């Protein structure tokens, strides 16, 4: 299936959104797709594990399987490397002899892998419906319109765009064209420090929480220095004066998983588990991050748990697959999900064993399915922004 792009952003209707979530529709204006051009193995097939192993063995060094930390265990067991999105994209680029990169993650991650790998390599996403709600919250026409607003107000020339890795190739390309930089949750502070050396203001895409938490809690900004740009409102819902006065213009986007944690979640677990350490991702809400004991990226969360003393208790505010995997790997510690309610990343979980088996077996048969390809111009501009990130001190 080819990705269809559109120069006009159209807000989907409630009916269209419902059909999409049920797998009975498509949304060509975003990075998501739902159709699978082939027959999937039945999820109840008891031979799925053996079939995946056989197909992977048949492909040998021609295939390199990447597994994001939030993937299901049934998929992770076949990953050659596990990690966060940027680590996996770099790992793909470091395997130039692998003809096929099977990315068990979501669409923007596969795009990054395609940008960083050679033209001879082909990146496969087992299920095109594995998108990212956060990335979808910043569509290129919306961001271009926002830049026009900043231009009309007279602040665009003094504004540096910074986009989180969790954004589409289109948005990374936009940032590259306008002299900006990509960041991860680990290097957001370094990226922002660089951005403020280029100009007075930053347009931070697409996760408001990472931008706000980094600016306020790590760089000494006040909440009043930050404004929230809503792409669904005229002028972003902001006055010209607000845009001129702001130092940080935050995009109204968030992670559907990390955004669910609340201050009540933190207070509740502290009451239930005396001495618990609250460890959260910086994509969480500002009040949650302030109330936590430790805050850091996915890789930071893993390292912290690994280094924690036996007998310690941890409430972790990130995706449930990872929290469960950490709990199983460290039975000497009490590791729990921060919220009482279960919360998987629903789109990440679209990559299941039937989709992985199907993709691998199609490759064995000589058919490349669900290839993710970023057009040359977008890839070049996105690479400019990614290279600027790699050039940051300490990267």
XYZ file of C-alpha atoms in Angstrom:
395
model
C 0.000 0.000 0.000
C 1.301 3.433 -0.880
C 0.957 6.296 1.484
C -1.368 8.971 0.155
C -0.654 12.551 1.067
C -2.862 15.587 0.766
C -2.139 19.277 0.669
C -5.446 20.023 2.363
C -6.105 18.994 5.929
C -9.658 17.820 6.521
C -10.817 17.006 10.025
C -12.350 13.495 9.899
C -15.999 13.137 10.843
C -17.046 11.197 13.932
C -18.400 8.437 11.682
C -15.171 8.216 9.675
C -13.109 8.091 12.865
C -15.293 5.333 14.309
C -14.961 3.275 11.117
C -11.200 3.790 11.137
C -10.897 2.528 14.691
C -12.996 -0.496 13.743
C -10.687 -1.238 10.831
C -13.407 -0.522 8.266
C -12.098 2.652 6.729
C -8.999 4.569 5.803
C -7.641 8.019 6.464
C -5.428 9.027 3.522
C -4.707 12.461 4.997
C -2.618 11.050 7.834
C 0.118 8.502 8.304
C -2.340 5.734 9.144
C -3.675 3.043 6.862
C -5.793 0.035 7.675
C -5.832 -2.257 4.673
C -3.626 -5.306 4.409
C -3.040 -6.553 0.840
C -2.932 -10.233 1.769
C -4.369 -12.888 4.044
C -3.119 -12.819 7.621
C -2.520 -16.029 9.542
C -5.217 -16.643 12.101
C -4.223 -15.261 15.535
C -5.207 -18.622 17.043
C -2.756 -20.508 14.804
C -0.608 -22.527 17.252
C 2.215 -22.663 14.706
C 2.734 -18.881 14.497
C 5.915 -18.872 16.593
C 7.431 -21.684 14.551
C 6.421 -19.984 11.292
C 7.989 -16.677 12.357
C 11.217 -18.427 13.365
C 11.322 -20.403 10.101
C 10.734 -17.349 7.929
C 13.343 -15.309 9.779
C 15.852 -18.147 9.483
C 15.137 -18.494 5.759
C 15.841 -14.804 5.220
C 19.032 -14.929 7.280
C 21.178 -11.802 7.120
C 18.907 -10.277 4.488
C 16.460 -9.219 7.197
C 16.963 -7.139 10.330
C 14.045 -6.966 12.751
C 13.674 -3.956 15.035
C 11.401 -4.018 18.081
C 10.312 -0.931 20.007
C 10.144 -1.243 23.796
C 6.360 -0.872 23.727
C 5.810 -3.888 21.490
C 4.082 -7.059 22.616
C 6.319 -9.815 24.026
C 5.191 -12.163 21.254
C 6.777 -9.763 18.754
C 9.784 -8.632 20.803
C 11.080 -12.210 20.959
C 11.914 -12.003 17.237
C 13.627 -8.593 17.370
C 17.343 -8.466 16.627
C 17.534 -5.180 18.532
C 15.150 -3.486 20.954
C 15.136 0.179 21.826
C 13.414 3.518 21.503
C 12.556 5.031 18.146
C 15.804 6.878 17.400
C 18.053 4.119 18.652
C 16.280 1.662 16.364
C 16.543 3.938 13.325
C 20.277 4.316 13.937
C 20.642 0.559 14.390
C 18.982 0.085 11.005
C 21.410 2.532 9.409
C 24.288 0.606 10.970
C 23.246 -2.578 9.111
C 23.857 -1.633 5.438
C 24.020 -5.294 4.413
C 20.457 -5.986 5.552
C 18.249 -5.807 2.490
C 15.037 -5.680 4.518
C 14.408 -3.705 7.706
C 11.259 -5.001 9.411
C 10.286 -2.281 11.874
C 8.024 -3.432 14.688
C 7.012 0.000 15.871
C 4.841 2.731 14.387
C 4.795 4.646 11.118
C 6.960 7.657 11.996
C 9.667 5.308 13.302
C 9.718 3.374 10.042
C 9.924 6.682 8.171
C 12.982 7.672 10.218
C 14.574 4.323 9.407
C 13.931 4.881 5.702
C 15.499 8.352 5.913
C 18.632 7.074 7.654
C 19.161 3.866 5.641
C 20.461 3.513 2.093
C 18.333 3.498 -1.053
C 19.127 -0.184 -1.481
C 17.428 -1.094 1.786
C 13.678 -1.481 2.103
C 11.806 -0.713 5.307
C 8.695 -2.767 6.081
C 6.015 -1.944 8.651
C 4.041 -5.156 9.331
C 0.768 -3.260 9.815
C 0.210 0.147 8.215
C -2.425 0.892 10.857
C 0.358 1.155 13.434
C 0.420 4.919 13.578
C 0.950 7.394 16.398
C -1.828 9.612 17.666
C 0.698 12.218 18.776
C 2.336 12.386 15.354
C -1.106 12.650 13.759
C -1.839 15.739 15.860
C 0.573 17.791 13.745
C -0.243 17.534 10.035
C 1.925 19.433 7.551
C -0.847 21.776 6.288
C -1.641 22.711 9.891
C 2.001 23.482 10.697
C 2.480 25.465 7.496
C -0.614 27.479 8.404
C 0.800 28.098 11.886
C 4.047 29.348 10.355
C 2.019 31.759 8.221
C 0.379 33.026 11.408
C 3.797 33.576 12.999
C 4.934 35.340 9.824
C 1.913 37.641 9.832
C 2.544 38.500 13.484
C 6.165 39.266 12.639
C 7.878 36.618 14.788
C 8.647 33.791 12.351
C 12.125 35.115 11.584
C 12.915 35.020 15.295
C 11.429 31.529 15.819
C 13.261 28.205 15.513
C 11.108 25.115 14.999
C 11.978 22.054 17.089
C 10.191 18.770 16.544
C 10.163 15.726 18.743
C 11.285 12.504 17.093
C 7.652 11.370 17.446
C 6.543 13.260 14.350
C 6.009 12.434 10.696
C 8.698 12.778 8.044
C 6.715 15.717 6.633
C 7.085 17.617 9.908
C 10.775 16.762 10.229
C 11.189 18.013 6.662
C 9.387 21.258 7.528
C 11.690 21.773 10.484
C 14.740 21.111 8.328
C 13.588 23.645 5.717
C 13.163 26.299 8.391
C 16.518 25.841 10.100
C 15.320 23.783 13.041
C 16.258 20.574 14.774
C 14.804 17.224 15.811
C 15.032 16.163 19.455
C 14.452 13.069 21.547
C 13.202 12.907 25.111
C 16.837 12.442 26.162
C 18.327 15.471 24.423
C 15.392 17.912 24.397
C 17.228 20.354 26.666
C 20.324 20.385 24.452
C 18.164 20.860 21.373
C 16.299 23.770 22.956
C 19.510 25.409 24.127
C 20.783 25.256 20.542
C 17.473 26.603 19.233
C 17.590 29.615 21.530
C 21.054 30.402 20.219
C 19.446 30.744 16.774
C 16.517 32.951 17.773
C 14.348 34.309 20.547
C 11.479 31.841 20.289
C 10.793 28.154 19.692
C 7.846 26.464 18.015
C 7.840 23.038 19.689
C 6.120 20.157 17.857
C 4.071 18.060 18.458
C 4.161 17.166 22.175
C 3.240 20.065 24.426
C 4.199 18.196 27.586
C 7.795 17.398 26.647
C 8.288 20.998 25.512
C 6.756 22.515 28.638
C 8.484 20.141 31.058
C 11.887 20.721 29.479
C 11.554 24.510 29.307
C 10.136 24.999 32.805
C 11.729 22.233 34.864
C 15.133 22.054 33.172
C 15.743 25.502 31.694
C 14.195 27.816 34.275
C 11.359 29.177 32.152
C 8.080 30.135 33.770
C 4.730 28.743 32.698
C 3.902 32.278 31.544
C 6.756 32.046 29.023
C 4.835 29.251 27.288
C 1.700 29.506 25.163
C -0.325 26.676 23.639
C -1.044 26.839 19.914
C -4.261 25.013 18.978
C -4.300 24.238 15.223
C -8.072 23.833 15.310
C -8.641 27.475 16.291
C -8.100 30.611 14.195
C -4.648 31.986 14.905
C -4.020 29.018 17.142
C -6.421 30.498 19.679
C -3.785 33.089 20.589
C -3.583 36.857 20.224
C -0.774 38.584 18.350
C 0.444 39.942 21.666
C 0.603 36.471 23.209
C 2.651 35.174 20.281
C 5.011 38.151 20.442
C 5.524 37.810 24.205
C 5.941 34.026 24.324
C 9.340 32.363 24.396
C 7.977 28.860 23.882
C 5.099 28.225 21.481
C 3.838 24.737 22.272
C 1.809 22.706 19.793
C -1.413 21.264 21.168
C -0.415 17.602 20.930
C 0.163 14.834 23.437
C 0.783 11.122 23.864
C -2.448 9.217 24.450
C -0.652 6.833 26.833
C 1.443 9.217 28.908
C -1.247 11.888 28.898
C -3.600 9.645 30.859
C -1.516 9.751 34.053
C -2.775 12.308 36.555
C -1.733 13.820 39.855
C -4.392 11.619 41.442
C -2.524 8.581 40.051
C 0.637 9.711 41.832
C -1.124 10.512 45.112
C -3.041 7.248 45.042
C 0.021 5.039 44.575
C 1.909 6.881 47.328
C -0.962 6.173 49.716
C -1.157 2.508 48.729
C 2.578 1.736 48.606
C 4.675 3.353 51.340
C 8.135 4.335 50.147
C 7.304 3.869 46.472
C 9.472 5.633 43.890
C 7.474 7.318 41.144
C 9.292 7.187 37.816
C 7.676 8.799 34.775
C 8.320 9.738 31.162
C 8.622 13.468 30.300
C 5.646 13.129 27.931
C 3.478 13.068 31.071
C 1.544 16.125 32.179
C 3.446 18.914 33.912
C 1.852 18.342 37.324
C 2.626 14.617 37.139
C 6.268 15.220 36.266
C 6.590 17.743 39.107
C 5.149 15.236 41.576
C 7.350 12.336 40.445
C 10.633 11.329 42.047
C 12.435 10.693 38.769
C 11.736 11.649 35.169
C 13.379 10.381 32.010
C 13.214 8.744 28.607
C 12.314 5.135 28.001
C 15.976 4.148 28.035
C 16.450 6.111 31.274
C 13.502 4.314 32.862
C 14.980 0.930 31.946
C 18.458 1.818 33.267
C 16.997 3.195 36.501
C 15.013 0.039 37.210
C 17.994 -2.166 36.367
C 20.206 -0.249 38.809
C 17.615 -0.075 41.589
C 18.292 -2.053 44.779
C 16.457 -5.279 45.493
C 13.316 -4.786 47.530
C 12.655 -1.275 46.241
C 9.188 -0.311 44.982
C 8.567 1.492 41.704
C 5.443 2.976 40.139
C 6.267 3.568 36.492
C 4.408 6.030 34.295
C 4.903 4.704 30.789
C 3.435 2.119 28.395
C 2.205 -1.085 30.005
C 4.050 -3.612 27.817
C 7.358 -2.154 28.976
C 6.284 -1.958 32.631
C 5.201 -5.603 32.597
C 8.445 -6.652 30.918
C 10.479 -4.787 33.556
C 8.470 -6.394 36.354
C 9.071 -9.880 34.958
C 12.778 -9.183 34.439
C 13.245 -7.896 38.007
C 11.206 -10.097 40.364
C 13.354 -8.892 43.288
C 11.741 -5.454 43.000
C 8.148 -4.311 43.292
C 7.350 -2.759 39.916
C 3.852 -1.560 39.086
C 1.972 0.549 36.555
C 1.415 4.086 37.843
C -2.296 4.107 37.041
C -4.808 1.527 38.264
C -6.303 1.240 34.764
C -4.534 -0.803 32.092
C -3.148 1.275 29.234
C -1.383 -0.141 26.199
C -0.379 1.935 23.206
C -3.246 0.815 20.989
C -1.579 1.638 17.677
C 1.762 0.108 18.663
C -0.158 -3.034 19.554
C -1.416 -3.304 15.991
C 1.895 -5.042 15.278
C 1.040 -8.540 16.404
C 2.421 -11.976 15.601
C 0.071 -12.643 12.653
C 1.185 -9.403 10.963
C 4.848 -10.148 11.623
C 4.547 -13.698 10.276
C 2.714 -12.440 7.191
C 5.352 -9.773 6.471
C 8.258 -12.188 6.915
C 6.687 -14.961 4.847
C 5.914 -12.511 2.051
C 9.590 -11.486 2.038
C 10.597 -15.143 1.839
C 8.324 -15.422 -1.207
C 10.044 -12.430 -2.788
C 7.224 -9.959 -2.213
C 7.922 -6.727 -0.317
C 4.779 -5.618 1.506
C 3.963 -2.433 3.392
C 7.177 -0.745 2.319
C 7.621 2.690 3.891
C 9.167 5.183 1.501
C 9.812 8.861 2.147
C 10.108 10.999 -0.970
C 13.593 12.298 -1.741
C 12.992 15.989 -1.012
C 11.237 15.357 2.305
C 13.925 12.839 3.266
C 16.680 15.342 2.481
C 15.118 18.141 4.536
C 14.304 15.771 7.407
C 17.885 14.507 7.329
C 19.074 18.120 7.709
C 17.103 18.421 10.951
C 18.233 14.985 12.152
C 21.871 15.750 11.349
C 21.587 18.981 13.316
C 20.437 16.920 16.277
C 23.383 14.557 15.866
C 25.702 17.571 15.860
C 24.460 18.764 19.262
C 27.052 18.638 22.055
C 26.959 15.275 23.788
C 25.039 13.533 20.989
